[in-house]
PDB file of C-alpha atoms in Angstrom:
ATOM      1  CA  MET A 223     102.259  68.189  89.131  1.00  0.00           C
ATOM      2  CA  ALA A 224      99.833  69.305  91.572  1.00  0.00           C
ATOM      3  CA  ALA A 225      96.247  70.397  90.312  1.00  0.00           C
ATOM      4  CA  SER A 226      95.940  73.289  92.856  1.00  0.00           C
ATOM      5  CA  LYS A 227      98.023  75.573  94.882  1.00  0.00           C
ATOM      6  CA  CYS A 228      98.984  75.286  98.420  1.00  0.00           C
ATOM      7  CA  THR A 229      99.718  71.601  98.143  1.00  0.00           C
ATOM      8  CA  ARG A 230     101.558  69.749 100.791  1.00  0.00           C
ATOM      9  CA  LEU A 231     104.676  68.429  99.313  1.00  0.00           C
ATOM     10  CA  THR A 232     105.398  64.731 100.070  1.00  0.00           C
ATOM     11  CA  GLY A 233     107.011  61.530  98.675  1.00  0.00           C
ATOM     12  CA  ALA A 234     106.503  61.253  94.848  1.00  0.00           C
ATOM     13  CA  LEU A 235     105.428  64.859  94.419  1.00  0.00           C
ATOM     14  CA  SER A 236     108.660  65.908  95.714  1.00  0.00           C
ATOM     15  CA  ARG A 237     110.507  64.078  92.938  1.00  0.00           C
ATOM     16  CA  GLN A 238     108.245  65.207  90.411  1.00  0.00           C
ATOM     17  CA  LEU A 239     108.818  68.847  91.500  1.00  0.00           C
ATOM     18  CA  LEU A 240     112.544  68.342  91.668  1.00  0.00           C
ATOM     19  CA  ASP A 241     112.531  66.733  88.075  1.00  0.00           C
ATOM     20  CA  SER A 242     110.705  69.702  86.830  1.00  0.00           C
ATOM     21  CA  VAL A 243     113.490  72.334  87.719  1.00  0.00           C
ATOM     22  CA  ASP A 244     117.092  73.011  86.911  1.00  0.00           C
ATOM     23  CA  SER A 245     117.610  75.748  89.403  1.00  0.00           C
ATOM     24  CA  VAL A 246     116.662  76.389  92.984  1.00  0.00           C
ATOM     25  CA  LEU A 247     116.641  79.705  94.609  1.00  0.00           C
ATOM     26  CA  PHE A 248     116.817  79.646  98.444  1.00  0.00           C
ATOM     27  CA  ASP A 249     116.026  82.315 100.861  1.00  0.00           C
ATOM     28  CA  CYS A 250     118.488  82.082 103.943  1.00  0.00           C
ATOM     29  CA  ASP A 251     117.304  83.108 107.386  1.00  0.00           C
ATOM     30  CA  GLY A 252     114.172  80.836 108.352  1.00  0.00           C
ATOM     31  CA  VAL A 253     114.929  78.495 105.449  1.00  0.00           C
ATOM     32  CA  ILE A 254     118.447  76.980 105.393  1.00  0.00           C
ATOM     33  CA  TRP A 255     119.414  78.589 108.904  1.00  0.00           C
ATOM     34  CA  ARG A 256     118.187  80.282 112.001  1.00  0.00           C
ATOM     35  CA  GLY A 257     120.389  82.846 113.250  1.00  0.00           C
ATOM     36  CA  ASP A 258     123.993  81.142 113.260  1.00  0.00           C
ATOM     37  CA  GLN A 259     122.498  77.718 113.426  1.00  0.00           C
ATOM     38  CA  ALA A 260     121.957  75.713 110.141  1.00  0.00           C
ATOM     39  CA  ILE A 261     118.350  74.178 109.774  1.00  0.00           C
ATOM     40  CA  PRO A 262     118.860  70.389 110.626  1.00  0.00           C
ATOM     41  CA  GLY A 263     119.381  68.620 107.231  1.00  0.00           C
ATOM     42  CA  ALA A 264     119.629  71.743 105.229  1.00  0.00           C
ATOM     43  CA  PRO A 265     123.146  71.552 104.269  1.00  0.00           C
ATOM     44  CA  ASP A 266     122.664  67.981 103.067  1.00  0.00           C
ATOM     45  CA  VAL A 267     119.650  69.206 100.857  1.00  0.00           C
ATOM     46  CA  ILE A 268     121.804  71.979  99.343  1.00  0.00           C
ATOM     47  CA  ASN A 269     124.922  69.603  98.641  1.00  0.00           C
ATOM     48  CA  SER A 270     122.614  66.909  97.294  1.00  0.00           C
ATOM     49  CA  LEU A 271     120.891  69.237  95.035  1.00  0.00           C
ATOM     50  CA  LYS A 272     124.131  70.143  93.491  1.00  0.00           C
ATOM     51  CA  LYS A 273     125.297  66.479  93.165  1.00  0.00           C
ATOM     52  CA  ASN A 274     122.221  65.980  91.359  1.00  0.00           C
ATOM     53  CA  GLY A 275     123.043  68.567  88.690  1.00  0.00           C
ATOM     54  CA  LYS A 276     120.761  71.311  90.189  1.00  0.00           C
ATOM     55  CA  ARG A 277     122.040  74.946  90.142  1.00  0.00           C
ATOM     56  CA  VAL A 278     121.525  76.506  93.658  1.00  0.00           C
ATOM     57  CA  PHE A 279     121.327  80.174  94.413  1.00  0.00           C
ATOM     58  CA  PHE A 280     120.854  82.064  97.786  1.00  0.00           C
ATOM     59  CA  VAL A 281     118.736  85.290  97.689  1.00  0.00           C
ATOM     60  CA  THR A 282     118.242  87.312 100.757  1.00  0.00           C
ATOM     61  CA  ASN A 283     117.005  90.831 101.420  1.00  0.00           C
ATOM     62  CA  ASN A 284     119.535  91.220 104.244  1.00  0.00           C
ATOM     63  CA  SER A 285     121.785  94.146 103.349  1.00  0.00           C
ATOM     64  CA  THR A 286     124.284  93.854 106.179  1.00  0.00           C
ATOM     65  CA  LYS A 287     126.517  91.225 104.531  1.00  0.00           C
ATOM     66  CA  THR A 288     128.640  91.192 101.322  1.00  0.00           C
ATOM     67  CA  ARG A 289     128.528  88.137  99.110  1.00  0.00           C
ATOM     68  CA  GLN A 290     131.839  86.857 100.341  1.00  0.00           C
ATOM     69  CA  MET A 291     130.528  87.339 103.921  1.00  0.00           C
ATOM     70  CA  TYR A 292     127.430  85.045 103.115  1.00  0.00           C
ATOM     71  CA  ALA A 293     129.744  82.479 101.460  1.00  0.00           C
ATOM     72  CA  GLU A 294     131.882  82.238 104.513  1.00  0.00           C
ATOM     73  CA  LYS A 295     128.797  81.762 106.772  1.00  0.00           C
ATOM     74  CA  LEU A 296     127.442  79.112 104.294  1.00  0.00           C
ATOM     75  CA  GLY A 297     130.742  77.429 104.369  1.00  0.00           C
ATOM     76  CA  LYS A 298     131.085  77.247 108.078  1.00  0.00           C
ATOM     77  CA  LEU A 299     127.537  75.895 108.379  1.00  0.00           C
ATOM     78  CA  GLY A 300     128.386  73.156 106.103  1.00  0.00           C
ATOM     79  CA  PHE A 301     126.826  74.317 102.737  1.00  0.00           C
ATOM     80  CA  ASP A 302     128.729  73.922  99.484  1.00  0.00           C
ATOM     81  CA  ALA A 303     128.432  77.383  98.274  1.00  0.00           C
ATOM     82  CA  SER A 304     130.388  80.155  96.666  1.00  0.00           C
ATOM     83  CA  ALA A 305     130.193  83.914  96.642  1.00  0.00           C
ATOM     84  CA  ASP A 306     128.743  84.196  92.979  1.00  0.00           C
ATOM     85  CA  GLU A 307     125.774  82.081  93.965  1.00  0.00           C
ATOM     86  CA  VAL A 308     124.943  84.751  96.665  1.00  0.00           C
ATOM     87  CA  PHE A 309     122.593  87.523  95.765  1.00  0.00           C
ATOM     88  CA  GLY A 310     122.005  89.852  98.860  1.00  0.00           C
ATOM     89  CA  THR A 311     120.461  93.281  98.552  1.00  0.00           C
ATOM     90  CA  ALA A 312     123.824  95.069  99.114  1.00  0.00           C
ATOM     91  CA  TYR A 313     125.209  93.329  95.844  1.00  0.00           C
ATOM     92  CA  CYS A 314     121.953  93.664  94.049  1.00  0.00           C
ATOM     93  CA  SER A 315     121.521  97.355  94.722  1.00  0.00           C
ATOM     94  CA  ALA A 316     125.279  98.107  93.548  1.00  0.00           C
ATOM     95  CA  VAL A 317     124.389  96.063  90.374  1.00  0.00           C
ATOM     96  CA  TYR A 318     121.089  98.068  90.010  1.00  0.00           C
ATOM     97  CA  LEU A 319     122.610 101.625  90.342  1.00  0.00           C
ATOM     98  CA  LYS A 320     125.566 100.727  87.877  1.00  0.00           C
ATOM     99  CA  ASN A 321     123.662  98.737  85.269  1.00  0.00           C
ATOM    100  CA  VAL A 322     120.025 100.104  85.349  1.00  0.00           C
ATOM    101  CA  CYS A 323     120.517 103.493  86.704  1.00  0.00           C
ATOM    102  CA  LYS A 324     123.726 104.070  84.772  1.00  0.00           C
ATOM    103  CA  LEU A 325     124.852 106.179  87.795  1.00  0.00           C
ATOM    104  CA  ASP A 326     127.544 108.766  87.208  1.00  0.00           C
ATOM    105  CA  GLY A 327     128.527 110.115  90.556  1.00  0.00           C
ATOM    106  CA  LYS A 328     128.457 109.356  94.153  1.00  0.00           C
ATOM    107  CA  VAL A 329     125.644 107.712  96.197  1.00  0.00           C
ATOM    108  CA  TYR A 330     124.361 109.026  99.653  1.00  0.00           C
ATOM    109  CA  LEU A 331     124.133 105.812 101.537  1.00  0.00           C
ATOM    110  CA  ILE A 332     121.951 105.032 104.571  1.00  0.00           C
ATOM    111  CA  GLY A 333     123.385 101.375 105.089  1.00  0.00           C
ATOM    112  CA  SER A 334     126.234  99.288 106.264  1.00  0.00           C
ATOM    113  CA  ASN A 335     129.835  98.894 105.570  1.00  0.00           C
ATOM    114  CA  ALA A 336     128.790  95.851 103.549  1.00  0.00           C
ATOM    115  CA  MET A 337     126.908  97.854 101.191  1.00  0.00           C
ATOM    116  CA  ARG A 338     129.824 100.265 100.910  1.00  0.00           C
ATOM    117  CA  GLN A 339     132.068  97.431 100.007  1.00  0.00           C
ATOM    118  CA  GLU A 340     129.674  96.229  97.261  1.00  0.00           C
ATOM    119  CA  LEU A 341     129.321  99.512  95.830  1.00  0.00           C
ATOM    120  CA  GLU A 342     132.957 100.386  95.738  1.00  0.00           C
ATOM    121  CA  ASP A 343     133.508  96.854  94.142  1.00  0.00           C
ATOM    122  CA  VAL A 344     131.418  97.982  91.139  1.00  0.00           C
ATOM    123  CA  GLY A 345     133.320 101.313  91.096  1.00  0.00           C
ATOM    124  CA  ILE A 346     130.473 103.598  92.842  1.00  0.00           C
ATOM    125  CA  ARG A 347     131.633 105.873  95.636  1.00  0.00           C
ATOM    126  CA  PRO A 348     129.376 106.061  98.627  1.00  0.00           C
ATOM    127  CA  VAL A 349     129.212 108.758 101.195  1.00  0.00           C
ATOM    128  CA  GLY A 350     127.490 108.800 104.549  1.00  0.00           C
ATOM    129  CA  VAL A 351     128.232 105.371 106.155  1.00  0.00           C
ATOM    130  CA  GLY A 352     128.520 105.738 110.139  1.00  0.00           C
ATOM    131  CA  PRO A 353     127.015 107.835 112.679  1.00  0.00           C
ATOM    132  CA  ASP A 354     125.806 111.425 111.629  1.00  0.00           C
ATOM    133  CA  PRO A 355     125.061 113.424 114.902  1.00  0.00           C
ATOM    134  CA  ILE A 356     122.740 116.406 115.032  1.00  0.00           C
ATOM    135  CA  SER A 357     123.914 120.019 115.894  1.00  0.00           C
ATOM    136  CA  GLY A 358     122.497 123.489 115.386  1.00  0.00           C
ATOM    137  CA  VAL A 359     118.813 124.528 114.810  1.00  0.00           C
ATOM    138  CA  GLN A 360     116.326 123.778 112.119  1.00  0.00           C
ATOM    139  CA  LYS A 361     117.835 126.456 109.770  1.00  0.00           C
ATOM    140  CA  ASP A 362     121.039 124.829 109.939  1.00  0.00           C
ATOM    141  CA  TRP A 363     119.584 121.360 109.124  1.00  0.00           C
ATOM    142  CA  ALA A 364     117.908 122.647 106.027  1.00  0.00           C
ATOM    143  CA  ASN A 365     121.096 124.053 104.895  1.00  0.00           C
ATOM    144  CA  VAL A 366     123.318 121.101 105.923  1.00  0.00           C
ATOM    145  CA  PRO A 367     126.363 120.986 103.529  1.00  0.00           C
ATOM    146  CA  LEU A 368     125.771 118.394 100.675  1.00  0.00           C
ATOM    147  CA  ASP A 369     128.239 116.745  98.417  1.00  0.00           C
ATOM    148  CA  ASN A 370     127.679 118.114  94.949  1.00  0.00           C
ATOM    149  CA  GLU A 371     128.704 114.914  93.349  1.00  0.00           C
ATOM    150  CA  VAL A 372     125.978 112.702  94.970  1.00  0.00           C
ATOM    151  CA  ARG A 373     123.662 111.549  92.167  1.00  0.00           C
ATOM    152  CA  ALA A 374     121.530 108.845  94.098  1.00  0.00           C
ATOM    153  CA  VAL A 375     120.241 108.027  97.594  1.00  0.00           C
ATOM    154  CA  LEU A 376     120.374 104.341  98.587  1.00  0.00           C
ATOM    155  CA  VAL A 377     118.649 103.081 101.806  1.00  0.00           C
ATOM    156  CA  GLY A 378     119.299  99.771 103.498  1.00  0.00           C
ATOM    157  CA  PHE A 379     119.567  98.718 107.024  1.00  0.00           C
ATOM    158  CA  ASP A 380     121.534 101.159 109.055  1.00  0.00           C
ATOM    159  CA  GLU A 381     122.119 100.770 112.705  1.00  0.00           C
ATOM    160  CA  HIS A 382     123.060 104.433 112.769  1.00  0.00           C
ATOM    161  CA  PHE A 383     119.929 105.813 111.311  1.00  0.00           C
ATOM    162  CA  SER A 384     119.242 109.263 112.614  1.00  0.00           C
ATOM    163  CA  TYR A 385     117.084 112.428 112.394  1.00  0.00           C
ATOM    164  CA  MET A 386     120.240 114.001 110.633  1.00  0.00           C
ATOM    165  CA  LYS A 387     120.518 111.139 108.080  1.00  0.00           C
ATOM    166  CA  LEU A 388     116.836 111.337 107.437  1.00  0.00           C
ATOM    167  CA  ASN A 389     117.314 115.083 106.836  1.00  0.00           C
ATOM    168  CA  ARG A 390     120.243 114.795 104.668  1.00  0.00           C
ATOM    169  CA  ALA A 391     118.586 112.320 102.491  1.00  0.00           C
ATOM    170  CA  LEU A 392     115.744 114.688 102.290  1.00  0.00           C
ATOM    171  CA  GLN A 393     118.051 117.542 101.019  1.00  0.00           C
ATOM    172  CA  TYR A 394     119.549 115.349  98.453  1.00  0.00           C
ATOM    173  CA  LEU A 395     116.155 114.128  97.110  1.00  0.00           C
ATOM    174  CA  CYS A 396     114.790 117.605  96.702  1.00  0.00           C
ATOM    175  CA  ASN A 397     116.686 117.577  93.450  1.00  0.00           C
ATOM    176  CA  PRO A 398     114.336 115.650  91.070  1.00  0.00           C
ATOM    177  CA  ASP A 399     117.309 114.384  89.075  1.00  0.00           C
ATOM    178  CA  CYS A 400     118.820 112.550  92.206  1.00  0.00           C
ATOM    179  CA  GLN A 401     117.864 108.911  91.813  1.00  0.00           C
ATOM    180  CA  PHE A 402     116.186 107.035  94.850  1.00  0.00           C
ATOM    181  CA  VAL A 403     116.850 103.447  95.651  1.00  0.00           C
ATOM    182  CA  GLY A 404     115.851 101.164  98.629  1.00  0.00           C
ATOM    183  CA  THR A 405     117.156  97.545  99.247  1.00  0.00           C
ATOM    184  CA  ASN A 406     113.905  96.187 100.644  1.00  0.00           C
ATOM    185  CA  THR A 407     110.468  96.978 102.265  1.00  0.00           C
ATOM    186  CA  ASP A 408     110.700  94.373 105.190  1.00  0.00           C
ATOM    187  CA  THR A 409     109.376  96.261 108.370  1.00  0.00           C
ATOM    188  CA  ARG A 410     110.202  93.793 111.006  1.00  0.00           C
ATOM    189  CA  LEU A 411     113.240  91.389 111.441  1.00  0.00           C
ATOM    190  CA  PRO A 412     111.948  88.264 113.348  1.00  0.00           C
ATOM    191  CA  LEU A 413     114.181  87.031 116.067  1.00  0.00           C
ATOM    192  CA  GLU A 414     114.233  83.878 118.209  1.00  0.00           C
ATOM    193  CA  GLY A 415     111.646  83.487 120.972  1.00  0.00           C
ATOM    194  CA  GLY A 416     109.049  85.693 119.085  1.00  0.00           C
ATOM    195  CA  LYS A 417     110.830  88.787 119.294  1.00  0.00           C
ATOM    196  CA  ALA A 418     111.293  91.339 116.433  1.00  0.00           C
ATOM    197  CA  VAL A 419     113.148  94.686 115.670  1.00  0.00           C
ATOM    198  CA  PRO A 420     112.398  97.433 113.162  1.00  0.00           C
ATOM    199  CA  GLY A 421     113.553  96.315 109.574  1.00  0.00           C
ATOM    200  CA  THR A 422     114.750  98.485 106.434  1.00  0.00           C
ATOM    201  CA  GLY A 423     111.324  99.080 105.398  1.00  0.00           C
ATOM    202  CA  CYS A 424     110.718 101.337 108.350  1.00  0.00           C
ATOM    203  CA  LEU A 425     113.789 103.459 107.595  1.00  0.00           C
ATOM    204  CA  LEU A 426     112.875 103.485 103.873  1.00  0.00           C
ATOM    205  CA  ARG A 427     109.339 104.438 104.582  1.00  0.00           C
ATOM    206  CA  ALA A 428     110.695 107.472 106.703  1.00  0.00           C
ATOM    207  CA  VAL A 429     112.951 108.713 103.815  1.00  0.00           C
ATOM    208  CA  GLU A 430     109.987 108.361 101.418  1.00  0.00           C
ATOM    209  CA  THR A 431     107.697 110.282 103.631  1.00  0.00           C
ATOM    210  CA  ALA A 432     110.089 113.210 104.106  1.00  0.00           C
ATOM    211  CA  ALA A 433     111.057 113.393 100.558  1.00  0.00           C
ATOM    212  CA  GLN A 434     107.539 112.710  99.240  1.00  0.00           C
ATOM    213  CA  ARG A 435     108.983 110.318  96.774  1.00  0.00           C
ATOM    214  CA  GLN A 436     108.738 106.573  96.344  1.00  0.00           C
ATOM    215  CA  ALA A 437     111.928 104.549  95.880  1.00  0.00           C
ATOM    216  CA  GLU A 438     112.864 101.841  93.318  1.00  0.00           C
ATOM    217  CA  VAL A 439     113.108  98.839  95.359  1.00  0.00           C
ATOM    218  CA  VAL A 440     115.427  95.964  94.299  1.00  0.00           C
ATOM    219  CA  GLY A 441     114.689  93.422  96.852  1.00  0.00           C
ATOM    220  CA  LYS A 442     112.240  90.632  97.081  1.00  0.00           C
ATOM    221  CA  PRO A 443     109.312  90.729  95.964  1.00  0.00           C
ATOM    222  CA  SER A 444     110.749  93.212  93.171  1.00  0.00           C
ATOM    223  CA  ASN A 445     111.332  91.352  89.902  1.00  0.00           C
ATOM    224  CA  PHE A 446     114.750  92.907  89.810  1.00  0.00           C
ATOM    225  CA  MET A 447     116.209  90.388  92.510  1.00  0.00           C
ATOM    226  CA  PHE A 448     115.319  87.452  90.070  1.00  0.00           C
ATOM    227  CA  GLU A 449     116.365  89.388  87.037  1.00  0.00           C
ATOM    228  CA  CYS A 450     119.813  89.870  88.564  1.00  0.00           C
ATOM    229  CA  VAL A 451     120.461  85.993  88.980  1.00  0.00           C
ATOM    230  CA  ALA A 452     118.890  85.082  85.650  1.00  0.00           C
ATOM    231  CA  GLY A 453     120.759  87.769  83.863  1.00  0.00           C
ATOM    232  CA  GLN A 454     124.069  86.419  84.884  1.00  0.00           C
ATOM    233  CA  PHE A 455     123.308  82.677  84.800  1.00  0.00           C
ATOM    234  CA  GLY A 456     120.709  82.561  81.929  1.00  0.00           C
ATOM    235  CA  LEU A 457     117.743  80.965  83.964  1.00  0.00           C
ATOM    236  CA  ASP A 458     114.459  79.832  82.535  1.00  0.00           C
ATOM    237  CA  PRO A 459     111.916  80.978  85.047  1.00  0.00           C
ATOM    238  CA  GLU A 460     109.875  78.015  84.147  1.00  0.00           C
ATOM    239  CA  ARG A 461     112.468  75.655  85.195  1.00  0.00           C
ATOM    240  CA  CYS A 462     113.316  77.585  88.608  1.00  0.00           C
ATOM    241  CA  LEU A 463     111.836  76.790  92.194  1.00  0.00           C
ATOM    242  CA  MET A 464     111.734  79.719  94.763  1.00  0.00           C
ATOM    243  CA  VAL A 465     111.887  78.282  98.325  1.00  0.00           C
ATOM    244  CA  GLY A 466     111.096  80.717 101.317  1.00  0.00           C
ATOM    245  CA  ASP A 467     109.409  81.249 104.476  1.00  0.00           C
ATOM    246  CA  ARG A 468     107.802  84.625 103.893  1.00  0.00           C
ATOM    247  CA  LEU A 469     104.767  84.739 101.681  1.00  0.00           C
ATOM    248  CA  ASP A 470     104.974  88.600 101.219  1.00  0.00           C
ATOM    249  CA  THR A 471     108.651  88.435  99.839  1.00  0.00           C
ATOM    250  CA  ASP A 472     109.727  84.988  98.710  1.00  0.00           C
ATOM    251  CA  ILE A 473     106.503  83.582  97.401  1.00  0.00           C
ATOM    252  CA  MET A 474     105.421  86.869  95.926  1.00  0.00           C
ATOM    253  CA  LEU A 475     108.799  87.088  94.037  1.00  0.00           C
ATOM    254  CA  GLY A 476     108.337  83.719  92.534  1.00  0.00           C
ATOM    255  CA  SER A 477     104.608  84.685  91.676  1.00  0.00           C
ATOM    256  CA  ASN A 478     105.877  87.846  90.215  1.00  0.00           C
ATOM    257  CA  CYS A 479     108.451  86.157  88.120  1.00  0.00           C
ATOM    258  CA  GLY A 480     106.897  82.878  86.961  1.00  0.00           C
ATOM    259  CA  LEU A 481     108.876  80.530  89.143  1.00  0.00           C
ATOM    260  CA  LYS A 482     107.328  77.447  91.017  1.00  0.00           C
ATOM    261  CA  THR A 483     107.216  78.394  94.751  1.00  0.00           C
ATOM    262  CA  LEU A 484     107.681  76.254  97.945  1.00  0.00           C
ATOM    263  CA  LEU A 485     106.898  77.575 101.388  1.00  0.00           C
ATOM    264  CA  THR A 486     108.945  76.190 104.341  1.00  0.00           C
ATOM    265  CA  LEU A 487     107.311  76.324 107.830  1.00  0.00           C
ATOM    266  CA  THR A 488     110.523  76.876 109.799  1.00  0.00           C
ATOM    267  CA  GLY A 489     110.348  80.631 109.549  1.00  0.00           C
ATOM    268  CA  VAL A 490     107.807  83.473 109.484  1.00  0.00           C
ATOM    269  CA  SER A 491     104.779  82.528 107.591  1.00  0.00           C
ATOM    270  CA  THR A 492     102.120  79.736 108.261  1.00  0.00           C
ATOM    271  CA  VAL A 493      99.929  77.585 106.178  1.00  0.00           C
ATOM    272  CA  ALA A 494      96.809  79.273 107.640  1.00  0.00           C
ATOM    273  CA  GLU A 495      98.025  82.603 106.164  1.00  0.00           C
ATOM    274  CA  ALA A 496      98.634  81.023 102.755  1.00  0.00           C
ATOM    275  CA  GLU A 497      95.167  79.365 102.793  1.00  0.00           C
ATOM    276  CA  ALA A 498      93.637  82.650 103.841  1.00  0.00           C
ATOM    277  CA  ASN A 499      95.260  84.457 100.985  1.00  0.00           C
ATOM    278  CA  GLN A 500      93.923  81.633  98.723  1.00  0.00           C
ATOM    279  CA  LYS A 501      90.404  82.126  99.722  1.00  0.00           C
ATOM    280  CA  SER A 502      90.691  85.835  99.244  1.00  0.00           C
ATOM    281  CA  GLU A 503      89.510  87.337  95.826  1.00  0.00           C
ATOM    282  CA  CYS A 504      92.381  89.914  96.059  1.00  0.00           C
ATOM    283  CA  PRO A 505      94.712  89.510  93.258  1.00  0.00           C
ATOM    284  CA  HIS A 506      97.579  90.757  95.342  1.00  0.00           C
ATOM    285  CA  ARG A 507      97.018  88.201  98.060  1.00  0.00           C
ATOM    286  CA  GLN A 508      96.573  85.443  95.553  1.00  0.00           C
ATOM    287  CA  LYS A 509     100.183  86.091  94.537  1.00  0.00           C
ATOM    288  CA  MET A 510     101.206  85.165  98.124  1.00  0.00           C
ATOM    289  CA  VAL A 511      99.911  81.562  97.718  1.00  0.00           C
ATOM    290  CA  PRO A 512     102.708  78.933  97.304  1.00  0.00           C
ATOM    291  CA  ASP A 513     102.392  76.244  94.747  1.00  0.00           C
ATOM    292  CA  TYR A 514     103.740  73.885  97.686  1.00  0.00           C
ATOM    293  CA  TYR A 515     104.482  73.883 101.362  1.00  0.00           C
ATOM    294  CA  ILE A 516     106.708  71.620 103.528  1.00  0.00           C
ATOM    295  CA  GLU A 517     107.527  71.409 107.401  1.00  0.00           C
ATOM    296  CA  SER A 518     111.140  71.851 106.489  1.00  0.00           C
ATOM    297  CA  ILE A 519     113.378  71.939 103.572  1.00  0.00           C
ATOM    298  CA  ALA A 520     115.072  68.762 105.048  1.00  0.00           C
ATOM    299  CA  ASP A 521     111.841  66.816 104.208  1.00  0.00           C
ATOM    300  CA  ILE A 522     112.923  66.683 100.508  1.00  0.00           C
ATOM    301  CA  LEU A 523     116.128  64.879 101.295  1.00  0.00           C
ATOM    302  CA  PRO A 524     114.664  61.311 100.769  1.00  0.00           C
ATOM    303  CA  ALA A 525     113.561  62.338  97.384  1.00  0.00           C
ATOM    304  CA  LEU A 526     117.036  63.635  96.545  1.00  0.00           C
ATOM    305  CA  GLN A 527     118.607  60.458  97.792  1.00  0.00           C
ATOM    306  CA  ALA A 528     116.274  58.024  96.021  1.00  0.00           C
TER     307      ALA A 528
END
């Protein structure tokens, strides 16, 4: 294996890396697809990995789709994948609330219908999905009606995020026994053409600021994202590879959990950013240095077919 980090992955080194792992975890957008189009060659890579006896998992911070919705998208794009191989933050948040928080009660959900579905699938009752228009004056807002069965606030991506939702979350979180969970801290969602829109991290930070509390975050780079996969499939971290396009989420997750890491350059982060982190003396930035980088995940196909 490579003697130093941030090594370009080519030829024989690709085969050596693949021989050293049993399981490969892939981020999705920017790694195996962009928008609604597969990265050229990516389906062949995933399908070849499976034919070579590797286990493949899909780990994404996107909370707007259920596992089944992701499986359907993967299938349409030519990937051999099933819902139980998908670990999105909608699903992982539900698992966290049920198994770690041992939640007994309802959840006030700032999030999507997909999150509502994943919560309901594990037996948790969510409230709050959809628009919540404001009315009245400040005194009314401070005394907004609350559901006395709510025992947690969960914040994910919510296109209907509003002042009243922020206020309602604050009122619930004034109770110190109310648990507080966020899906992820990504502040921007990159789009084609260099555009971007605000991400879940912006919404979560607003709620944290209002409530003067910090959320437990389940998404990358939180260890829980890997633990969720490893716990269900008995993975050995030393025999796992994390493949992603973001240094602050994908590569950081791999570093936090002791996985080998591979940065693809078809998404957000660049080699220059990785090298700058490598030159830094900051321990946090050092965790954002990948073991390897590659132009596109499709570049490992020859090693798989050899």
